[in-house]
mmCIF file of C-alpha atoms in Angstrom:
data_model
loop_
_atom_site.group_PDB
_atom_site.id
_atom_site.type_symbol
_atom_site.label_atom_id
_atom_site.label_comp_id
_atom_site.label_asym_id
_atom_site.label_seq_id
_atom_site.Cartn_x
_atom_site.Cartn_y
_atom_site.Cartn_z
ATOM 1 C CA MET J 24 -15.461 10.650 12.525
ATOM 2 C CA THR J 25 -16.979 8.290 15.219
ATOM 3 C CA SER J 26 -13.459 6.000 15.622
ATOM 4 C CA ILE J 27 -11.338 9.017 16.066
ATOM 5 C CA ASP J 28 -13.849 10.293 18.885
ATOM 6 C CA ASP J 29 -13.890 7.083 20.460
ATOM 7 C CA THR J 30 -10.169 7.327 20.170
ATOM 8 C CA ALA J 31 -9.828 10.431 21.963
ATOM 9 C CA ARG J 32 -12.466 9.824 24.749
ATOM 10 C CA ARG J 33 -10.131 6.607 25.510
ATOM 11 C CA ARG J 34 -7.167 8.627 25.605
ATOM 12 C CA LEU J 35 -8.551 11.450 27.726
ATOM 13 C CA VAL J 36 -10.317 9.016 29.956
ATOM 14 C CA ARG J 37 -6.548 7.586 30.602
ATOM 15 C CA ARG J 38 -5.428 11.224 31.304
ATOM 16 C CA GLY J 39 -8.556 11.341 33.960
ATOM 17 C CA LEU J 40 -7.459 8.328 35.576
ATOM 18 C CA ALA J 41 -3.804 8.965 35.425
ATOM 19 C CA LEU J 42 -4.354 12.746 37.490
ATOM 20 C CA GLU J 43 -6.522 10.769 40.004
ATOM 21 C CA TYR J 44 -3.934 8.291 40.206
ATOM 22 C CA VAL J 45 -0.998 10.558 40.914
ATOM 23 C CA THR J 46 -3.609 12.757 43.419
ATOM 24 C CA LEU J 47 -4.423 9.293 45.035
ATOM 25 C CA GLY J 48 -0.564 8.337 45.804
ATOM 26 C CA TRP J 49 0.325 12.126 46.899
ATOM 27 C CA ASN J 50 -2.337 11.900 49.179
ATOM 28 C CA VAL J 51 -1.363 8.270 50.623
ATOM 29 C CA ILE J 52 1.914 9.309 51.010
ATOM 30 C CA GLY J 53 0.795 12.823 52.625
ATOM 31 C CA ILE J 54 -0.989 11.472 55.438
ATOM 32 C CA GLY J 55 2.475 9.645 56.709
ATOM 33 C CA VAL J 56 4.189 12.409 56.510
ATOM 34 C CA LEU J 57 1.335 14.858 58.014
ATOM 35 C CA ALA J 58 1.165 12.887 60.964
ATOM 36 C CA VAL J 59 4.569 12.585 62.106
ATOM 37 C CA ALA J 60 4.930 16.572 61.448
ATOM 38 C CA ALA J 61 1.603 16.976 63.099
ATOM 39 C CA LEU J 62 2.747 14.761 66.305
ATOM 40 C CA SER J 63 6.344 16.506 66.942
ATOM 41 C CA ALA J 64 4.680 20.087 66.559
ATOM 42 C CA ARG J 65 1.736 19.229 67.772
ATOM 43 C CA SER J 66 -0.317 21.102 65.186
ATOM 44 C CA VAL J 67 -3.809 20.927 64.928
ATOM 45 C CA ALA J 68 -3.751 23.036 61.577
ATOM 46 C CA LEU J 69 -1.368 19.866 60.120
ATOM 47 C CA ALA J 70 -3.677 16.969 62.006
ATOM 48 C CA GLY J 71 -6.641 18.357 59.977
ATOM 49 C CA PHE J 72 -4.851 18.618 56.816
ATOM 50 C CA GLY J 73 -3.644 15.272 57.321
ATOM 51 C CA LEU J 74 -7.528 13.852 57.441
ATOM 52 C CA ASP J 75 -8.676 16.146 54.901
ATOM 53 C CA SER J 76 -5.956 14.193 52.767
ATOM 54 C CA LEU J 77 -7.692 11.152 53.882
ATOM 55 C CA ILE J 78 -10.781 12.080 52.588
ATOM 56 C CA GLU J 79 -9.184 13.305 49.490
ATOM 57 C CA ILE J 80 -8.248 9.746 49.007
ATOM 58 C CA GLY J 81 -12.095 9.078 49.287
ATOM 59 C CA ALA J 82 -12.531 11.622 46.531
ATOM 60 C CA SER J 83 -10.246 10.163 44.272
ATOM 61 C CA THR J 84 -11.723 6.678 44.296
ATOM 62 C CA VAL J 85 -14.613 7.555 43.585
ATOM 63 C CA VAL J 86 -13.817 9.779 40.224
ATOM 64 C CA ILE J 87 -11.632 6.619 39.405
ATOM 65 C CA TRP J 88 -14.824 3.995 39.855
ATOM 66 C CA GLU J 89 -16.954 6.718 38.208
ATOM 67 C CA LEU J 90 -14.418 6.931 34.883
ATOM 68 C CA SER J 91 -14.151 2.946 35.164
ATOM 69 C CA GLY J 92 -17.719 2.810 34.264
ATOM 70 C CA SER J 93 -18.974 1.835 37.429
ATOM 71 C CA GLY J 94 -22.799 2.558 38.371
ATOM 72 C CA GLU J 95 -24.372 5.592 39.619
ATOM 73 C CA ASP J 96 -25.438 4.616 42.630
ATOM 74 C CA ARG J 97 -22.208 3.275 43.700
ATOM 75 C CA ARG J 98 -20.933 6.640 43.068
ATOM 76 C CA ARG J 99 -23.635 8.187 45.162
ATOM 77 C CA ARG J 100 -23.112 6.133 48.105
ATOM 78 C CA ALA J 101 -19.598 6.992 48.076
ATOM 79 C CA LEU J 102 -20.062 10.530 48.144
ATOM 80 C CA LYS J 103 -22.476 10.183 51.087
ATOM 81 C CA LEU J 104 -19.636 8.341 52.939
ATOM 82 C CA ILE J 105 -17.551 11.013 51.702
ATOM 83 C CA GLY J 106 -19.862 13.767 53.590
ATOM 84 C CA VAL J 107 -20.013 11.931 56.554
ATOM 85 C CA GLY J 108 -15.932 11.904 56.594
ATOM 86 C CA PHE J 109 -15.998 15.944 55.958
ATOM 87 C CA ALA J 110 -18.448 16.254 58.638
ATOM 88 C CA LEU J 111 -16.316 14.417 60.903
ATOM 89 C CA LEU J 112 -13.271 16.403 60.277
ATOM 90 C CA ALA J 113 -15.408 19.518 60.511
ATOM 91 C CA VAL J 114 -16.296 18.542 64.363
ATOM 92 C CA TYR J 115 -13.196 17.647 64.948
ATOM 93 C CA LEU J 116 -11.016 20.611 64.064
ATOM 94 C CA LEU J 117 -13.833 22.995 65.717
ATOM 95 C CA GLY J 118 -13.191 21.592 69.114
ATOM 96 C CA GLN J 119 -9.364 21.226 68.556
ATOM 97 C CA SER J 120 -9.024 24.573 67.503
ATOM 98 C CA THR J 121 -11.356 26.209 69.666
ATOM 99 C CA TRP J 122 -9.474 24.139 72.564
ATOM 100 C CA VAL J 123 -6.293 25.723 71.333
ATOM 101 C CA LEU J 124 -7.369 28.895 71.774
ATOM 102 C CA ALA J 125 -9.325 28.754 74.710
ATOM 103 C CA SER J 126 -5.858 27.235 76.562
ATOM 104 C CA GLY J 127 -3.624 29.511 74.359
ATOM 105 C CA PHE J 128 -1.206 26.023 73.474
ATOM 106 C CA ARG J 129 1.141 26.889 71.496
ATOM 107 C CA PRO J 130 2.304 24.613 68.702
ATOM 108 C CA ARG J 131 5.714 23.948 68.003
ATOM 109 C CA HIS J 132 8.212 24.763 64.637
ATOM 110 C CA SER J 133 7.351 22.441 61.792
ATOM 111 C CA SER J 134 10.117 22.640 59.003
ATOM 112 C CA LEU J 135 8.718 19.068 57.883
ATOM 113 C CA GLY J 136 5.308 20.685 57.954
ATOM 114 C CA ILE J 137 6.255 24.013 55.730
ATOM 115 C CA GLY J 138 7.893 22.029 53.442
ATOM 116 C CA TRP J 139 5.404 19.530 52.826
ATOM 117 C CA THR J 140 2.472 22.185 52.428
ATOM 118 C CA ALA J 141 4.216 24.316 50.117
ATOM 119 C CA VAL J 142 5.074 21.448 47.503
ATOM 120 C CA THR J 143 1.530 20.129 48.036
ATOM 121 C CA ALA J 144 -0.044 23.275 47.285
ATOM 122 C CA ALA J 145 2.070 23.606 44.169
ATOM 123 C CA VAL J 146 1.020 19.947 42.840
ATOM 124 C CA MET J 147 -2.683 20.190 44.138
ATOM 125 C CA PHE J 148 -2.591 23.525 42.098
ATOM 126 C CA ALA J 149 -1.438 21.470 38.974
ATOM 127 C CA LEU J 150 -3.528 18.632 38.962
ATOM 128 C CA ALA J 151 -6.648 20.387 39.746
ATOM 129 C CA ALA J 152 -5.849 22.641 35.794
ATOM 130 C CA GLY J 153 -5.094 19.237 34.422
ATOM 131 C CA LYS J 154 -8.320 17.905 35.624
ATOM 132 C CA ALA J 155 -10.327 21.166 34.727
ATOM 133 C CA ARG J 156 -9.261 20.867 31.319
ATOM 134 C CA THR J 157 -9.755 17.041 31.048
ATOM 135 C CA GLY J 158 -13.089 16.860 32.579
ATOM 136 C CA ALA J 159 -14.100 19.850 30.478
ATOM 137 C CA ALA J 160 -12.633 17.899 27.055
ATOM 138 C CA LEU J 161 -14.615 14.696 28.537
ATOM 139 C CA GLY J 162 -17.761 16.842 29.404
ATOM 140 C CA ASN J 163 -17.561 14.774 32.576
ATOM 141 C CA PRO J 164 -19.071 16.921 35.846
ATOM 142 C CA VAL J 165 -17.649 14.487 38.074
ATOM 143 C CA LEU J 166 -14.558 14.728 37.241
ATOM 144 C CA GLU J 167 -14.729 18.802 36.892
ATOM 145 C CA THR J 168 -15.905 18.897 40.181
ATOM 146 C CA GLU J 169 -13.185 16.722 41.696
ATOM 147 C CA GLY J 170 -10.788 18.968 40.072
ATOM 148 C CA ARG J 171 -12.765 21.940 41.893
ATOM 149 C CA VAL J 172 -12.110 19.925 44.994
ATOM 150 C CA THR J 173 -8.563 19.381 44.317
ATOM 151 C CA LEU J 174 -7.967 22.824 43.366
ATOM 152 C CA ILE J 175 -9.634 24.015 47.084
ATOM 153 C CA ASP J 176 -7.149 21.358 48.908
ATOM 154 C CA GLY J 177 -4.399 23.353 47.236
ATOM 155 C CA LEU J 178 -5.355 26.499 49.067
ATOM 156 C CA LEU J 179 -6.019 24.376 51.995
ATOM 157 C CA ALA J 180 -2.405 23.714 51.798
ATOM 158 C CA ALA J 181 -1.386 27.168 51.221
ATOM 159 C CA ALA J 182 -3.507 28.442 54.336
ATOM 160 C CA VAL J 183 -2.466 25.850 56.447
ATOM 161 C CA LEU J 184 1.563 26.806 55.133
ATOM 162 C CA LEU J 185 0.846 30.406 55.911
ATOM 163 C CA GLY J 186 -0.495 29.723 59.355
ATOM 164 C CA LEU J 187 3.142 27.447 60.130
ATOM 165 C CA VAL J 188 4.843 30.323 58.750
ATOM 166 C CA LEU J 189 3.395 32.969 60.904
ATOM 167 C CA ASN J 190 3.908 30.924 64.149
ATOM 168 C CA SER J 191 7.444 30.295 63.197
ATOM 169 C CA LEU J 192 8.658 33.830 61.970
ATOM 170 C CA ALA J 193 6.474 35.910 64.256
ATOM 171 C CA GLY J 194 5.244 33.619 67.080
ATOM 172 C CA LEU J 195 1.857 34.150 66.009
ATOM 173 C CA TRP J 196 0.933 30.979 67.844
ATOM 174 C CA TRP J 197 -3.128 31.615 67.265
ATOM 175 C CA ALA J 198 -2.507 31.108 63.538
ATOM 176 C CA ASP J 199 -2.230 27.424 63.579
ATOM 177 C CA PRO J 200 -5.576 27.040 64.893
ATOM 178 C CA ALA J 201 -7.009 29.917 62.888
ATOM 179 C CA ALA J 202 -5.815 27.828 59.814
ATOM 180 C CA GLY J 203 -8.297 24.646 61.411
ATOM 181 C CA PHE J 204 -11.153 27.165 61.259
ATOM 182 C CA VAL J 205 -10.162 27.746 57.651
ATOM 183 C CA LEU J 206 -10.538 23.803 57.385
ATOM 184 C CA VAL J 207 -13.699 23.790 59.396
ATOM 185 C CA SER J 208 -15.689 26.582 56.901
ATOM 186 C CA TYR J 209 -14.275 24.334 53.905
ATOM 187 C CA ALA J 210 -15.693 20.916 55.386
ATOM 188 C CA LEU J 211 -18.826 22.053 56.160
ATOM 189 C CA ARG J 212 -19.586 23.462 52.525
ATOM 190 C CA GLU J 213 -18.886 20.167 51.306
ATOM 191 C CA VAL J 214 -20.810 18.716 53.818
ATOM 192 C CA LYS J 215 -23.931 20.801 52.365
ATOM 193 C CA GLU J 216 -22.885 20.446 48.852
ATOM 194 C CA ILE J 217 -23.068 16.602 49.286
ATOM 195 C CA PHE J 218 -25.964 16.174 51.156
ATOM 196 C CA PHE J 219 -28.263 19.315 50.267
ATOM 197 C CA GLY J 220 -27.210 20.382 46.875
ATOM 198 C CA PRO J 221 -29.443 19.426 44.142
ATOM 199 C CA PRO J 222 -31.174 16.215 43.564
ATOM 200 C CA ASP J 223 -29.196 15.394 40.144
ATOM 201 C CA GLU J 224 -26.024 16.036 41.950
ATOM 202 C CA ARG J 225 -26.584 13.961 45.200
#
């Protein structure tokens, strides 16, 4: 029975690692795509989502370390570094989104941004579902938690997509910085969870 359990666990760990590597690879590609889209459209929301992708790379790396049997202290240190990244993201987006609203700056249409965020939302929702199932089967709260982060990443992609579409189709330029404020709210929530959550989760 133990042999079967060990075999099943190894299979689940491999599945969890595969899900994280896909997430990692997608976000690495996403940083380049979003950088081009953000610069061409001068979009705060796309720039912020690109920074969020960079932070998600760190989150996936943490889970890969944990699933590979890395120490608990290393995981905690890495999580705190991710928390610092989220805090910097929140500061950047808050300042940029406020400036855009105050100045009435109009971002341009971005077909690349719309296409990428639409596909990213679908991919992140699928990855989140896979991580939730695998984490629950393993009894691994780290993978389950990162699965929820991936789900939120999909929701953020959908929020940025909505802002881009409203700006392109209806001329609602303020929808772009508004999407930036959604990212600020998410980043601050992550900072709170990482630094001020229960002691056993930090």
